[in-house]
Tab-separated table of C-alpha atoms in Angstrom:
chain	number	residue	atom	x	y	z
A	1	MET	CA	-95.326	-26.363	36.624
A	2	SER	CA	-96.168	-26.899	32.950
A	3	ARG	CA	-95.326	-30.139	31.175
A	4	THR	CA	-92.646	-28.327	29.153
A	5	SER	CA	-91.100	-26.821	32.281
A	6	SER	CA	-91.233	-30.194	34.019
A	7	SER	CA	-89.485	-31.876	31.067
A	8	ARG	CA	-86.771	-29.216	31.006
A	9	SER	CA	-86.255	-29.592	34.741
A	10	ALA	CA	-85.985	-33.378	34.452
A	11	PHE	CA	-83.507	-33.036	31.586
A	12	ARG	CA	-81.387	-30.539	33.532
A	13	ASP	CA	-81.416	-32.745	36.638
A	14	ALA	CA	-80.239	-35.732	34.605
A	15	TYR	CA	-77.608	-33.613	32.814
A	16	ASP	CA	-76.256	-32.279	36.112
A	17	GLU	CA	-76.168	-35.780	37.589
A	18	VAL	CA	-73.854	-36.968	34.808
A	19	LEU	CA	-71.664	-33.862	35.117
A	20	ALA	CA	-71.334	-34.545	38.842
A	21	GLY	CA	-69.388	-37.675	37.943
A	22	TRP	CA	-66.750	-35.753	35.986
A	23	PRO	CA	-63.308	-35.156	37.489
A	24	GLY	CA	-63.824	-31.728	39.010
A	25	PRO	CA	-63.962	-28.897	39.003
A	26	VAL	CA	-66.018	-28.438	35.843
A	27	ASP	CA	-66.193	-24.945	34.376
A	28	ALA	CA	-69.279	-24.214	32.275
A	29	VAL	CA	-69.489	-21.359	29.766
A	30	GLU	CA	-71.994	-20.249	27.127
A	31	LEU	CA	-70.067	-18.988	24.115
A	32	PRO	CA	-71.785	-16.587	21.689
A	33	THR	CA	-71.784	-17.704	18.051
A	34	PRO	CA	-73.724	-16.539	14.978
A	35	TYR	CA	-76.025	-19.524	15.495
A	36	GLY	CA	-76.735	-19.090	19.187
A	37	LEU	CA	-75.153	-19.685	22.567
A	38	THR	CA	-73.004	-22.809	22.760
A	39	ARG	CA	-72.589	-24.558	26.097
A	40	VAL	CA	-69.112	-25.908	26.781
A	41	ASN	CA	-68.107	-27.931	29.845
A	42	SER	CA	-64.397	-27.753	30.595
A	43	CYS	CA	-62.071	-29.507	33.018
A	44	GLY	CA	-58.388	-30.285	33.398
A	45	PRO	CA	-55.329	-28.077	33.918
A	46	ALA	CA	-55.824	-24.553	32.591
A	47	GLY	CA	-52.401	-24.513	30.914
A	48	ALA	CA	-52.663	-27.941	29.292
A	49	PRO	CA	-53.084	-28.373	25.505
A	50	PRO	CA	-56.694	-27.716	24.479
A	51	LEU	CA	-58.851	-30.688	23.476
A	52	VAL	CA	-62.254	-29.918	21.940
A	53	LEU	CA	-64.739	-32.808	21.980
A	54	LEU	CA	-67.902	-33.088	19.852
A	55	PRO	CA	-70.524	-35.715	20.782
A	56	GLY	CA	-72.568	-37.863	18.462
A	57	GLY	CA	-76.082	-36.984	17.375
A	58	GLY	CA	-78.644	-37.261	20.142
A	59	ALA	CA	-75.948	-37.165	22.814
A	60	THR	CA	-74.616	-34.236	24.842
A	61	SER	CA	-71.228	-33.024	25.991
A	62	ALA	CA	-71.814	-35.060	29.157
A	63	VAL	CA	-70.948	-38.274	27.288
A	64	TRP	CA	-67.257	-37.313	27.496
A	65	GLY	CA	-67.044	-37.534	31.289
A	66	ALA	CA	-65.760	-41.103	31.210
A	67	CYS	CA	-62.901	-40.138	28.879
A	68	ALA	CA	-62.044	-37.122	31.027
A	69	ALA	CA	-61.987	-39.292	34.149
A	70	ALA	CA	-59.926	-41.989	32.420
A	71	GLY	CA	-57.058	-39.565	31.879
A	72	ALA	CA	-57.908	-37.074	29.145
A	73	ALA	CA	-58.348	-34.353	31.775
A	74	ARG	CA	-54.831	-35.023	33.086
A	75	THR	CA	-53.106	-34.498	29.747
A	76	HIS	CA	-55.390	-31.816	28.253
A	77	ARG	CA	-57.689	-28.954	29.038
A	78	VAL	CA	-60.874	-30.732	27.986
A	79	HIS	CA	-63.627	-28.663	26.337
A	80	ALA	CA	-66.764	-30.746	25.710
A	81	VAL	CA	-69.338	-29.047	23.483
A	82	ASP	CA	-73.133	-29.284	23.322
A	83	LEU	CA	-74.063	-29.183	19.633
A	84	VAL	CA	-76.473	-26.390	18.706
A	85	GLY	CA	-79.873	-27.855	17.834
A	86	GLU	CA	-79.116	-31.183	19.550
A	87	PRO	CA	-79.917	-32.199	23.148
A	88	GLY	CA	-77.935	-30.170	25.642
A	89	LEU	CA	-77.775	-26.663	27.039
A	90	SER	CA	-76.812	-24.803	23.867
A	91	VAL	CA	-79.479	-22.306	22.763
A	92	PRO	CA	-80.075	-21.852	19.002
A	93	ALA	CA	-80.462	-18.288	17.731
A	94	PRO	CA	-84.001	-17.522	16.532
A	95	GLY	CA	-84.199	-17.498	12.744
A	96	ARG	CA	-80.553	-18.547	12.269
A	97	ALA	CA	-80.592	-22.305	11.835
A	98	LEU	CA	-77.558	-24.350	10.897
A	99	ARG	CA	-78.288	-25.690	7.407
A	100	THR	CA	-75.052	-26.702	5.680
A	101	PRO	CA	-71.624	-28.145	6.525
A	102	GLY	CA	-70.270	-24.652	5.832
A	103	ASP	CA	-72.560	-23.274	8.548
A	104	LEU	CA	-71.218	-25.905	10.937
A	105	ALA	CA	-67.643	-24.873	10.106
A	106	ASP	CA	-68.496	-21.224	10.808
A	107	TRP	CA	-70.185	-22.194	14.076
A	108	LEU	CA	-67.204	-24.268	15.185
A	109	ASP	CA	-64.842	-21.442	14.239
A	110	ALA	CA	-66.706	-19.193	16.661
A	111	VAL	CA	-66.490	-21.858	19.374
A	112	LEU	CA	-62.741	-22.246	18.850
A	113	ASP	CA	-62.344	-18.451	18.903
A	114	GLY	CA	-63.814	-18.527	22.403
A	115	LEU	CA	-61.798	-21.495	23.638
A	116	ALA	CA	-58.352	-21.299	22.044
A	117	PRO	CA	-57.971	-18.224	19.829
A	118	ARG	CA	-54.182	-18.169	19.853
A	119	GLY	CA	-53.188	-21.646	18.820
A	120	PRO	CA	-54.025	-24.951	17.197
A	121	VAL	CA	-56.173	-27.436	19.075
A	122	THR	CA	-56.837	-31.137	19.104
A	123	LEU	CA	-60.345	-31.613	17.740
A	124	ALA	CA	-62.057	-34.931	18.390
A	125	GLY	CA	-65.541	-36.097	17.534
A	126	HIS	CA	-67.635	-39.234	17.777
A	127	SER	CA	-70.087	-40.404	15.112
A	128	TYR	CA	-71.997	-37.326	13.825
A	129	GLY	CA	-69.583	-35.170	15.833
A	130	ALA	CA	-66.727	-36.775	13.883
A	131	TRP	CA	-68.507	-35.913	10.613
A	132	ILE	CA	-68.687	-32.275	11.777
A	133	ALA	CA	-65.041	-32.333	12.856
A	134	ALA	CA	-63.926	-33.793	9.518
A	135	HIS	CA	-65.840	-31.155	7.554
A	136	HIS	CA	-64.299	-28.407	9.671
A	137	ALA	CA	-60.790	-29.839	9.305
A	138	ALA	CA	-61.132	-30.033	5.524
A	139	ARG	CA	-62.157	-26.375	5.421
A	140	ARG	CA	-59.959	-24.930	8.189
A	141	PRO	CA	-56.835	-27.125	8.467
A	142	ALA	CA	-54.702	-24.322	9.898
A	143	ARG	CA	-56.817	-24.216	13.055
A	144	LEU	CA	-55.985	-27.780	14.058
A	145	GLY	CA	-52.866	-29.441	15.345
A	146	ARG	CA	-54.543	-32.821	15.490
A	147	LEU	CA	-57.803	-34.421	14.382
A	148	VAL	CA	-59.250	-37.493	16.109
A	149	LEU	CA	-62.237	-39.251	14.529
A	150	LEU	CA	-63.958	-41.831	16.736
A	151	ASP	CA	-66.062	-44.271	14.701
A	152	PRO	CA	-66.981	-41.509	12.234
A	153	THR	CA	-70.219	-41.987	10.304
A	154	ARG	CA	-70.628	-40.959	6.651
A	155	VAL	CA	-66.978	-39.974	6.366
A	156	PHE	CA	-65.372	-43.120	4.950
A	157	ALA	CA	-68.427	-45.353	4.565
A	158	GLY	CA	-72.188	-45.057	4.338
A	159	LEU	CA	-74.686	-46.295	6.896
A	160	ARG	CA	-75.934	-49.856	6.721
A	161	PRO	CA	-79.608	-49.993	5.645
A	162	GLY	CA	-80.463	-52.292	8.538
A	163	TYR	CA	-79.069	-49.807	11.033
A	164	VAL	CA	-81.061	-46.969	9.482
A	165	LEU	CA	-84.270	-49.018	9.693
A	166	ARG	CA	-83.672	-49.778	13.380
A	167	ALA	CA	-82.874	-46.119	14.091
A	168	LEU	CA	-85.873	-44.622	12.261
A	169	PRO	CA	-88.439	-45.013	15.090
A	170	VAL	CA	-86.044	-43.243	17.470
A	171	LEU	CA	-85.471	-40.446	14.972
A	172	VAL	CA	-89.128	-39.996	13.993
A	173	ARG	CA	-90.786	-40.277	17.397
A	174	PRO	CA	-88.308	-40.808	20.212
A	175	THR	CA	-89.464	-42.238	23.510
A	176	PRO	CA	-87.372	-43.438	26.458
A	177	GLU	CA	-88.411	-47.010	25.672
A	178	ARG	CA	-87.380	-46.730	22.015
A	179	ILE	CA	-84.066	-45.131	22.930
A	180	ARG	CA	-83.259	-47.877	25.448
A	181	SER	CA	-84.293	-50.632	23.043
A	182	PHE	CA	-82.169	-49.212	20.230
A	183	LEU	CA	-79.121	-48.770	22.465
A	184	ALA	CA	-79.485	-52.296	23.849
A	185	TRP	CA	-79.617	-53.664	20.289
A	186	GLU	CA	-76.698	-51.632	18.924
A	187	THR	CA	-74.437	-52.179	21.954
A	188	ARG	CA	-75.385	-55.861	22.220
A	189	GLY	CA	-76.531	-55.308	25.777
A	190	ALA	CA	-73.350	-53.611	27.023
A	191	ALA	CA	-73.504	-52.262	30.561
A	192	LEU	CA	-73.791	-48.483	30.216
A	193	ASP	CA	-73.647	-45.827	32.914
A	194	PRO	CA	-77.120	-45.640	34.534
A	195	ALA	CA	-76.920	-41.858	34.976
A	196	TRP	CA	-76.059	-41.417	31.292
A	197	LEU	CA	-78.932	-43.714	30.293
A	198	ARG	CA	-81.317	-41.607	32.361
A	199	LEU	CA	-80.082	-38.524	30.511
A	200	GLN	CA	-80.677	-40.305	27.188
A	201	ASP	CA	-84.227	-41.057	28.354
A	202	GLU	CA	-84.796	-37.340	28.883
A	203	THR	CA	-83.539	-36.455	25.391
A	204	ALA	CA	-86.764	-38.012	24.048
A	205	ARG	CA	-88.641	-34.919	25.205
A	206	PHE	CA	-85.972	-32.448	24.168
A	207	PRO	CA	-86.876	-30.075	21.309
A	208	THR	CA	-84.250	-30.495	18.618
A	209	ALA	CA	-83.660	-28.906	15.248
A	210	ARG	CA	-83.315	-30.828	12.012
A	211	PRO	CA	-79.709	-32.051	11.915
A	212	VAL	CA	-77.454	-30.807	9.160
A	213	THR	CA	-76.878	-33.394	6.453
A	214	GLY	CA	-74.814	-33.300	3.310
A	215	PRO	CA	-72.003	-34.977	1.431
A	216	ARG	CA	-68.996	-36.651	2.910
A	217	PRO	CA	-66.087	-34.347	3.783
A	218	ASP	CA	-63.539	-33.619	1.060
A	219	LEU	CA	-61.061	-36.387	1.866
A	220	ALA	CA	-58.418	-35.041	-0.525
A	221	ARG	CA	-58.348	-31.784	1.422
A	222	LEU	CA	-58.468	-33.676	4.718
A	223	ALA	CA	-55.412	-35.702	3.694
A	224	LYS	CA	-53.419	-32.477	3.420
A	225	LEU	CA	-53.802	-32.004	7.174
A	226	VAL	CA	-51.272	-34.817	7.629
A	227	GLU	CA	-48.711	-33.466	5.154
A	228	PRO	CA	-47.445	-30.329	6.990
A	229	GLY	CA	-46.767	-32.350	10.154
A	230	GLY	CA	-50.266	-32.427	11.546
A	231	ARG	CA	-51.803	-35.636	12.750
A	232	VAL	CA	-55.011	-37.510	12.029
A	233	ASP	CA	-56.150	-40.470	14.120
A	234	VAL	CA	-59.164	-42.599	13.211
A	235	LEU	CA	-60.494	-45.233	15.614
A	236	PHE	CA	-63.305	-47.555	14.553
A	237	ALA	CA	-65.527	-49.613	16.857
A	238	GLY	CA	-65.050	-53.249	15.915
A	239	GLU	CA	-68.633	-54.226	16.805
A	240	ALA	CA	-70.328	-51.204	15.209
A	241	ARG	CA	-73.657	-51.960	13.542
A	242	CYS	CA	-73.895	-48.624	11.718
A	243	HIS	CA	-71.281	-49.581	9.107
A	244	ASP	CA	-68.747	-52.289	8.304
A	245	PRO	CA	-65.795	-51.205	10.480
A	246	GLY	CA	-63.226	-53.245	8.585
A	247	ARG	CA	-64.287	-51.827	5.232
A	248	ALA	CA	-64.462	-48.305	6.672
A	249	ALA	CA	-60.951	-48.663	8.110
A	250	ARG	CA	-59.576	-49.793	4.735
A	251	ALA	CA	-61.216	-46.802	3.064
A	252	ALA	CA	-59.724	-44.466	5.699
A	253	ARG	CA	-56.216	-45.846	5.183
A	254	GLU	CA	-56.540	-45.443	1.428
A	255	ALA	CA	-57.939	-41.902	1.644
A	256	LEU	CA	-55.567	-40.650	4.356
A	257	PRO	CA	-52.054	-42.018	3.831
A	258	GLY	CA	-50.001	-41.271	6.894
A	259	ALA	CA	-52.970	-41.195	9.262
A	260	ARG	CA	-53.144	-43.621	12.154
A	261	VAL	CA	-56.168	-45.875	11.616
A	262	ASP	CA	-57.154	-48.615	14.084
A	263	VAL	CA	-60.114	-50.868	14.819
A	264	LEU	CA	-60.916	-51.482	18.470
A	265	PRO	CA	-62.363	-54.988	18.874
A	266	GLY	CA	-65.319	-55.809	21.076
A	267	ILE	CA	-66.756	-52.269	21.223
A	268	SER	CA	-69.982	-51.036	19.619
A	269	HIS	CA	-70.578	-47.665	18.012
A	270	HIS	CA	-72.825	-46.083	20.638
A	271	ALA	CA	-70.925	-47.531	23.592
A	272	LEU	CA	-67.529	-46.305	22.387
A	273	PRO	CA	-67.149	-43.052	24.399
A	274	LEU	CA	-68.341	-44.791	27.576
A	275	THR	CA	-66.951	-48.316	27.544
A	276	ALA	CA	-63.707	-47.581	25.684
A	277	ALA	CA	-62.892	-44.441	27.666
A	278	ALA	CA	-59.494	-45.724	28.826
A	279	GLU	CA	-58.428	-46.604	25.273
A	280	ILE	CA	-59.588	-43.224	23.972
A	281	ALA	CA	-57.789	-41.396	26.787
A	282	ARG	CA	-54.564	-43.255	25.954
A	283	LEU	CA	-54.928	-42.336	22.290
A	284	LEU	CA	-55.457	-38.692	23.176
A	285	ALA	CA	-52.513	-38.742	25.604
A	286	ASP	CA	-50.202	-39.916	22.813
A	287	GLN	CA	-49.223	-36.324	22.099
A	288	ALA	CA	-45.647	-36.802	21.068
A	289	ALA	CA	-46.563	-37.272	17.448
A	290	GLY	CA	-49.296	-34.604	17.561
């Protein structure tokens, strides 16, 4: 077996190990989009309201298993997405790279067409996934019934320079050791799922595309999502090192009057989907106002 094949096998083994901990059964599909096949892992009652989850950069759809197990898969049909070009089982189309936020909106439109073509969905994202979700919501508000942004980066506040400096070695030349060291620093040594950490180790050898960057989402357009009776929830991690959560929360409240904006104390940015799974599941289950 070649080194590349061995790395892919190790990544897939680690990916499947995390999925095995999800509340079953898990249905996996590869949805065709203009930018390649998109892997989606789904669980929960087939007739429940659809919940589409986007992970942060460098993560995979598997990060959402804790939230699904904590109750999200009881109240919703959970659809967790592997981002095209990021670690996961999505397969980018040759010669058709995602380059702009508009491309990301088109890609996500195709994903939603495959998951819930007949009605609005709840779209939730963490970190970079929240940035993607916010850009899509600003461009396609009619597709969403509810938007949930979990410690969004570069939406309401920029990244702290110190965080960027600590992240650079992981971004430039990732290794399992660098990934573990960075996560231990950012999460302040929080106890994270060992199977998920093993999967993060394997992402160091995963071929990824250059992530899409660009301006912040149009917050004036995003605010209009609240006006017709839609709902926007923003939850910041109180111990996040990537930005000042208090300042970011104040900016979110000012930009999105009528949105629900909270800061969850004692939780770091990268640990949020794992260690605050119960709080996130409760937020998602609060459907009455959605």
